[in-house]
Coordinates of C-alpha atoms and ligand atoms in Angstrom, one line a residue:
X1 CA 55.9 4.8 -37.6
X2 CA 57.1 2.5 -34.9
X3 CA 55.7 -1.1 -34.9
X4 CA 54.0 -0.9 -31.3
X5 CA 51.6 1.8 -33.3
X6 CA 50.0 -1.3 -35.0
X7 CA 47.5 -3.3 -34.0
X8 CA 49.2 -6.6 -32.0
X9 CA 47.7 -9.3 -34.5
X10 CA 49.0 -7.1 -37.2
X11 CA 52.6 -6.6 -35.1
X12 CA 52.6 -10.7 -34.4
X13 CA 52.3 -11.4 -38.1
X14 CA 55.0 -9.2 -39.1
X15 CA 57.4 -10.7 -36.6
X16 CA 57.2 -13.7 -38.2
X17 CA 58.5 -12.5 -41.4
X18 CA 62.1 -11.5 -38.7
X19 CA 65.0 -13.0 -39.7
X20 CA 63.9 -14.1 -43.5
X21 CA 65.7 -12.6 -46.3
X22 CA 63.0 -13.4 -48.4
X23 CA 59.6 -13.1 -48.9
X24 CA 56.9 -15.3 -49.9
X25 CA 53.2 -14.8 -51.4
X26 CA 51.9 -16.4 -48.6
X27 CA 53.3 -14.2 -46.1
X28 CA 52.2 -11.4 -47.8
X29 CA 48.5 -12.8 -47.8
X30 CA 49.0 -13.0 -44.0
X31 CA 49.5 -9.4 -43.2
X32 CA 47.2 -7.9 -46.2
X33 CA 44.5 -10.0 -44.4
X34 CA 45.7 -8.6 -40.8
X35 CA 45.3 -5.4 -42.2
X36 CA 42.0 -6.0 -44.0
X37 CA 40.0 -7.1 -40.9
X38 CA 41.1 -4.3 -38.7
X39 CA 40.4 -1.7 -41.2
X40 CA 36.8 -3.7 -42.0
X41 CA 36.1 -3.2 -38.2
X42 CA 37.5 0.1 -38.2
X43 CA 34.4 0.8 -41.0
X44 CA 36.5 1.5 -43.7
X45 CA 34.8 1.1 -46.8
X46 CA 35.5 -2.6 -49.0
X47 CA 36.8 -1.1 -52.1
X48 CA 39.2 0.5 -50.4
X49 CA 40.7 -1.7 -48.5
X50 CA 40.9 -4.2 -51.8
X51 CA 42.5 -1.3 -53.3
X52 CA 45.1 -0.4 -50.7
X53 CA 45.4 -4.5 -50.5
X54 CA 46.4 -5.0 -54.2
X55 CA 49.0 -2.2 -53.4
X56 CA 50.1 -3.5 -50.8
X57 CA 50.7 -7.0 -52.5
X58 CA 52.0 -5.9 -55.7
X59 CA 54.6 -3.6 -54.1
X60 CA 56.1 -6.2 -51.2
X61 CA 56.7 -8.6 -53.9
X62 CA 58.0 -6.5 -57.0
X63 CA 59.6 -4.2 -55.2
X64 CA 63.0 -5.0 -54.1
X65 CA 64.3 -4.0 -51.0
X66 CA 67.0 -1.5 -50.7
X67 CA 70.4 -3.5 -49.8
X68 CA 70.7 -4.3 -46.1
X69 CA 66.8 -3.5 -45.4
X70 CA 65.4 -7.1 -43.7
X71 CA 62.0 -8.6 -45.6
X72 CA 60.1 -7.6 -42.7
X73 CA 61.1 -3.8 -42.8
X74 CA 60.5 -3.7 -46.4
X75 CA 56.7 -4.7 -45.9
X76 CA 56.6 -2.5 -43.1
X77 CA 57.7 0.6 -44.7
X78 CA 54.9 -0.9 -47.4
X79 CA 52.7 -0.9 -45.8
X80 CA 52.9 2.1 -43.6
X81 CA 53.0 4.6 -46.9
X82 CA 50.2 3.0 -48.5
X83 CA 48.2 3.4 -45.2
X84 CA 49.2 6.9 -45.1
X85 CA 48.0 7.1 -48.7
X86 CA 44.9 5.8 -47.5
X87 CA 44.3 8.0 -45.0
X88 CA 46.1 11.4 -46.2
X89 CA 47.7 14.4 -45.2
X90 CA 46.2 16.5 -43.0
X91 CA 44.4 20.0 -44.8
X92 CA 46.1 22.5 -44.9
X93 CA 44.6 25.3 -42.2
X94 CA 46.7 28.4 -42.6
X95 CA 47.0 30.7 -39.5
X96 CA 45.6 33.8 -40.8
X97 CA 42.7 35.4 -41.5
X98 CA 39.8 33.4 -43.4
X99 CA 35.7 32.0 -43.3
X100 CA 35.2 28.6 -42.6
X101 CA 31.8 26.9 -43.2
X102 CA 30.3 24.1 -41.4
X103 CA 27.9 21.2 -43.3
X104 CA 26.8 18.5 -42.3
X105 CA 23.9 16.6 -41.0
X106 CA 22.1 17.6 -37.8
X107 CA 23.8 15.7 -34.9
X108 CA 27.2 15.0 -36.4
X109 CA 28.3 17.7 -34.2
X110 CA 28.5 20.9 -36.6
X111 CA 27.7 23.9 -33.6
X112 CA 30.3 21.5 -31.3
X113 CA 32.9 21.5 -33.6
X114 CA 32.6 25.1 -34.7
X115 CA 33.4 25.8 -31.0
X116 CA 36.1 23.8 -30.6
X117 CA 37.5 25.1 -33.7
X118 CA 37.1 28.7 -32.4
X119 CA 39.0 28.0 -29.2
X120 CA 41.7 25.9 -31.3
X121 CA 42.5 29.2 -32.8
X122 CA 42.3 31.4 -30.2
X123 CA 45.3 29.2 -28.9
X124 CA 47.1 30.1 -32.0
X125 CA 46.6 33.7 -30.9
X126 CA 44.2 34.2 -33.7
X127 CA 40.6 36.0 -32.7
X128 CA 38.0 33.7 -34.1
X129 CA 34.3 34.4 -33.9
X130 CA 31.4 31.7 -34.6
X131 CA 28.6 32.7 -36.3
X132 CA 25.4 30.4 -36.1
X133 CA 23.0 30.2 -38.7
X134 CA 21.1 27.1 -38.0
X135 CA 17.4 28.2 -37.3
X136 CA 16.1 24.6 -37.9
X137 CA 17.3 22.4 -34.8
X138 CA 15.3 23.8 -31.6
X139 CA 18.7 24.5 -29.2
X140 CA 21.2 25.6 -31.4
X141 CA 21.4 28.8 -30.9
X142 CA 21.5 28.7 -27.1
X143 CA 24.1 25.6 -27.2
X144 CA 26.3 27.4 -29.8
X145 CA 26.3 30.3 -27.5
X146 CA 27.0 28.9 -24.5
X147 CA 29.5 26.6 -26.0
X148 CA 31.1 30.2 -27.3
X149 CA 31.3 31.7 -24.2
X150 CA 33.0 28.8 -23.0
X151 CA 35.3 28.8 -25.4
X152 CA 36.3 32.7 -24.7
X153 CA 35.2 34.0 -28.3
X154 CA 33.2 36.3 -30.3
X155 CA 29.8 34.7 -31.1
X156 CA 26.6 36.1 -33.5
X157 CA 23.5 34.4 -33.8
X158 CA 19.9 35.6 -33.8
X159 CA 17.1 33.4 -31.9
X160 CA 14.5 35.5 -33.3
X161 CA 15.6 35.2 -37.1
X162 CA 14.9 32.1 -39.5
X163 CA 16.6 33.0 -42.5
X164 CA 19.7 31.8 -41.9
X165 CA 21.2 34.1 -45.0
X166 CA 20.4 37.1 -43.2
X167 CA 22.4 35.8 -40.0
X168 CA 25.1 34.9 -41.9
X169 CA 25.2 38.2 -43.6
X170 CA 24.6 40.0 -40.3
X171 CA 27.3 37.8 -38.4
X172 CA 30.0 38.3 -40.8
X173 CA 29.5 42.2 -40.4
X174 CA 29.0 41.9 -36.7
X175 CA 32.0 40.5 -36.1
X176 CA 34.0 42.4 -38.6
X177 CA 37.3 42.6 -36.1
X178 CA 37.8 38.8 -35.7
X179 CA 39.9 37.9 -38.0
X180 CA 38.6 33.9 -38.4
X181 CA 34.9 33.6 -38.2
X182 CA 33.7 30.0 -38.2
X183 CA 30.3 29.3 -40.1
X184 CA 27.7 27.0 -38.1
X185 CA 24.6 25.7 -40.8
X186 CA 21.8 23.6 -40.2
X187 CA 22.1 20.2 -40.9
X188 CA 18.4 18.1 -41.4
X189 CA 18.0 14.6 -40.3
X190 CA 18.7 13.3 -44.2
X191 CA 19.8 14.9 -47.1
X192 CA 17.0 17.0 -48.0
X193 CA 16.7 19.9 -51.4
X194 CA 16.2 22.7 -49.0
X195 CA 19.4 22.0 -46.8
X196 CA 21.5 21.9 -50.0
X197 CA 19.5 24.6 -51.0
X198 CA 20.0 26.8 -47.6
X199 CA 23.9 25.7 -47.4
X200 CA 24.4 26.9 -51.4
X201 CA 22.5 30.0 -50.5
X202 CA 25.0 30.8 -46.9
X203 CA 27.5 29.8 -49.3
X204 CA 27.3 32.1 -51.6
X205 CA 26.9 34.8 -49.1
X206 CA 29.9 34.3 -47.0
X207 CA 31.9 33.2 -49.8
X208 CA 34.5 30.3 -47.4
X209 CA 37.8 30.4 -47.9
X210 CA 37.3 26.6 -46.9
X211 CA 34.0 24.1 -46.1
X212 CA 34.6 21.6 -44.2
X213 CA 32.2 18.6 -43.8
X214 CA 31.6 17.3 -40.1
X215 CA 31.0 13.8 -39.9
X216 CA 30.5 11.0 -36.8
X217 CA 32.6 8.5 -36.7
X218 CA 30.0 6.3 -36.3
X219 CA 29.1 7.1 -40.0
X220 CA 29.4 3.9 -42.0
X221 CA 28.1 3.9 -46.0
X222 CA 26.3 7.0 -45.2
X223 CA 29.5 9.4 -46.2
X224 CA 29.4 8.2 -49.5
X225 CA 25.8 10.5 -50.2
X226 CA 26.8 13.2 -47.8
X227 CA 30.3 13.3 -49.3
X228 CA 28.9 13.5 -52.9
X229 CA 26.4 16.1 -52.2
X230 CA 27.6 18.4 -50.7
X231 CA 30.8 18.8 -52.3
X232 CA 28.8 18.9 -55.5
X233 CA 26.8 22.0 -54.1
X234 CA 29.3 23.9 -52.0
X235 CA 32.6 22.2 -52.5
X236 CA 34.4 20.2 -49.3
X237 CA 38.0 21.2 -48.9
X238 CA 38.3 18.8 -45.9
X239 CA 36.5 16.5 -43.5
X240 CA 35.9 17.1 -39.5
X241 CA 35.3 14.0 -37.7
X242 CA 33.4 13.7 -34.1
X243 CA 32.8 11.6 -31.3
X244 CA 36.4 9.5 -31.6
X245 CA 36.0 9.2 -28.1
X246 CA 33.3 6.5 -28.7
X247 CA 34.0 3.4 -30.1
X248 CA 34.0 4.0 -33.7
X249 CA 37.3 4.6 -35.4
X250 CA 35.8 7.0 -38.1
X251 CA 36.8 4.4 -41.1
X252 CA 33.7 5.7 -43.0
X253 CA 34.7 8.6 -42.8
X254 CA 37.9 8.0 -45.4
X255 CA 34.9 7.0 -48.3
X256 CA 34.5 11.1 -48.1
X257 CA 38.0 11.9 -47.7
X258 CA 37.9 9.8 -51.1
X259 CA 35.3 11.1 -52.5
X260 CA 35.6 14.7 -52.4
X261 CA 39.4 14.6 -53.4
X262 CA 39.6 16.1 -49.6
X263 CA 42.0 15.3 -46.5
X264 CA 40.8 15.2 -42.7
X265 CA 41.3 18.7 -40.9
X266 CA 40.1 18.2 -37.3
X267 CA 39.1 15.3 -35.1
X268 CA 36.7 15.7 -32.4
X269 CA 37.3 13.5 -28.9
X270 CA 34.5 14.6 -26.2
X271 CA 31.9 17.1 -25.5
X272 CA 33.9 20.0 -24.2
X273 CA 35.7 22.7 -26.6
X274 CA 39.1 21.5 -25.6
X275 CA 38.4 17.9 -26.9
X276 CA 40.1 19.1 -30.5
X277 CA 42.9 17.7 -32.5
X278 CA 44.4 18.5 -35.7
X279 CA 44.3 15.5 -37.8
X280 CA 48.1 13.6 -37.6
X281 CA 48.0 10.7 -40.0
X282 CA 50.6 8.4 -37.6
X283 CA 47.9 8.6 -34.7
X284 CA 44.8 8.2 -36.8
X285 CA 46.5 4.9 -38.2
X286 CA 47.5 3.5 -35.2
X287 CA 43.8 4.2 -34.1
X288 CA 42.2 2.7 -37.2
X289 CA 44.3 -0.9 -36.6
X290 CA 44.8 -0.5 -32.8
Ligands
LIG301 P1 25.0 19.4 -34.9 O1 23.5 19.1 -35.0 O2 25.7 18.9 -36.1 O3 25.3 20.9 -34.6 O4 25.6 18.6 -33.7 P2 26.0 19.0 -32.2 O5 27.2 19.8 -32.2 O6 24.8 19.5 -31.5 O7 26.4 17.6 -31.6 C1 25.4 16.6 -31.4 C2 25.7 15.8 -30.1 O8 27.0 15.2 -30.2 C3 25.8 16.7 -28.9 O9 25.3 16.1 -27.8 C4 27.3 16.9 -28.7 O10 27.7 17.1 -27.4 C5 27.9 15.6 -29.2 N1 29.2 15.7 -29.7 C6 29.8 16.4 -30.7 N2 31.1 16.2 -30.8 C7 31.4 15.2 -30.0 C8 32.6 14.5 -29.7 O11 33.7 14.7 -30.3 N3 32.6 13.6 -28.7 C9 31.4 13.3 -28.0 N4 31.4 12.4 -27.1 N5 30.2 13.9 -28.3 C10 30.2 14.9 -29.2

């Protein structure tokens, strides 16, 4: 990582640390407490960043820096690999065939993102198709299609159904030549028993090779719940976040990385299917203290 991909206050502290051989508590203390404010504004949760500050701490001054290596580079390179332990690798999305479901609350941008996806992998010269089961939110079905056809795939929904199972059923065997077919569910306004209860039935039907969980990065505390449940009913293999575009840094969203045992797969940055990228952990971190 190069040093202009921190955040300045955090690049300022550091440089004072050039030219010492040695390093003290108390300039450790500075740049842990850099670091803790910009990922507390970032939404990160508290007991993570305590964690990944006692890390940080205990390494920069047990450790001892490999001969020739400068105290300054020796936090650095600290610091960076426990940030990218914070954050993690990226999941693992193979380019073959496979089912991918959707969860996640309605509005954190489930039908967008299973668009996006599609037309991420019809760039990789795969032949996805997105198959909508929510029949909850009024809209989805038209907006799914349309965002489909936008994104030149194959798309199955049915306005006229509302059991979801069926659809998915249906849609899987629709679209039997695409070789990636991307699972939209409902998502309810809270975490309700007959969301979990639809998403473990879909589940179960289409049997995902992964599930990922769609999140906003405006979501603070909330992922905690969201995280929890739903892995516990269908599993999370990795984490979709939305709306980086915004403001929000989608710190929150690294309490369901933590919880689920999961990695971030996809970010979202705008409304169009285009706006996609696959998680990188350098450029999520410079965006988390930037
Ligand atoms: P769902 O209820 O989970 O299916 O959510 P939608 O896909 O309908 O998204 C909810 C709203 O968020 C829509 O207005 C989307 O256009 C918007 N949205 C989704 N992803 C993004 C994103 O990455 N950036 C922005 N700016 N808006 C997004």
């Amino acid at each position: 990582m190069v040093l202009d991909d921190l955040g300045s206050s955090l690049r300022g502290t550091l440089d004072t640390l050039r030219g010492k051989s040695r390093i003290s508590e108390e300039d450790v203390d500075e740049v842990v407490k850099e670091i803790q404010r910009s990922l507390l504004q970032a939404d990160v949760d508290v007991s993570l960043v305590m964690d990944l500050s006692d890390s940080i701490k205990e390494r920069a001054l047990e450790e001892e820096p490999p001969g020739g290596t400068s105290a300054r580079d020796h936090v650095l390179r600290i610091v960076y690999e426990e940030l990218v332990g914070l954050v993690g690798d990226s999941t693992t999305i193979p380019l073959e065939e496979q089912t991918i479901m959707l969860a996640g609350l309605q509005g954190s941008g489930k039908t967008t993102t299973a668009a996006k996806m599609a037309w991420w992998f019809s760039k990789k010269g795969l032949r996805p198709a997105v198959i909508q089961t929510d029949t909850f939110r009024p809209g989805a079905y038209d907006q799914a299609e349309q965002m489909a056809e936008r994104a030149e795939v194959e798309f199955y929904g049915d306005p006229d159904s509302d059991d979801p199972v069926q659809i998915a059923r249906e849609g899987l065997e629709a679209t039997a030549d695409a070789d990636v077919h991307i699972v939209d569910t409902a998502g309810r306004h809270a975490l309700e028993d007959d969301l979990i209860a639809e998403i473990e039935e879909i589940e179960a039907t289409v049997d995902p090779d992964r599930s990922l969980l769609v999140l906003d990065a405006a979501i603070g505390q909330g992922a905690k719940d969201q995280a929890q449940q739903f892995d516990e009913s269908v599993g999370i293999d990795g984490v979709a976040i939305t709306k980086l575009d915004g403001t929000a840094k989608g710190g929150g969203a690294l309490t369901a990385v933590d919880e689920t045992g999961s990695t971030i797969a996809f970010l979202g940055t705008g409304e169009t299917v285009q706006d996609i990228e696959r998680f990188e952990p350098d450029s999520f971190i410079s965006r988390l203290l930037g």
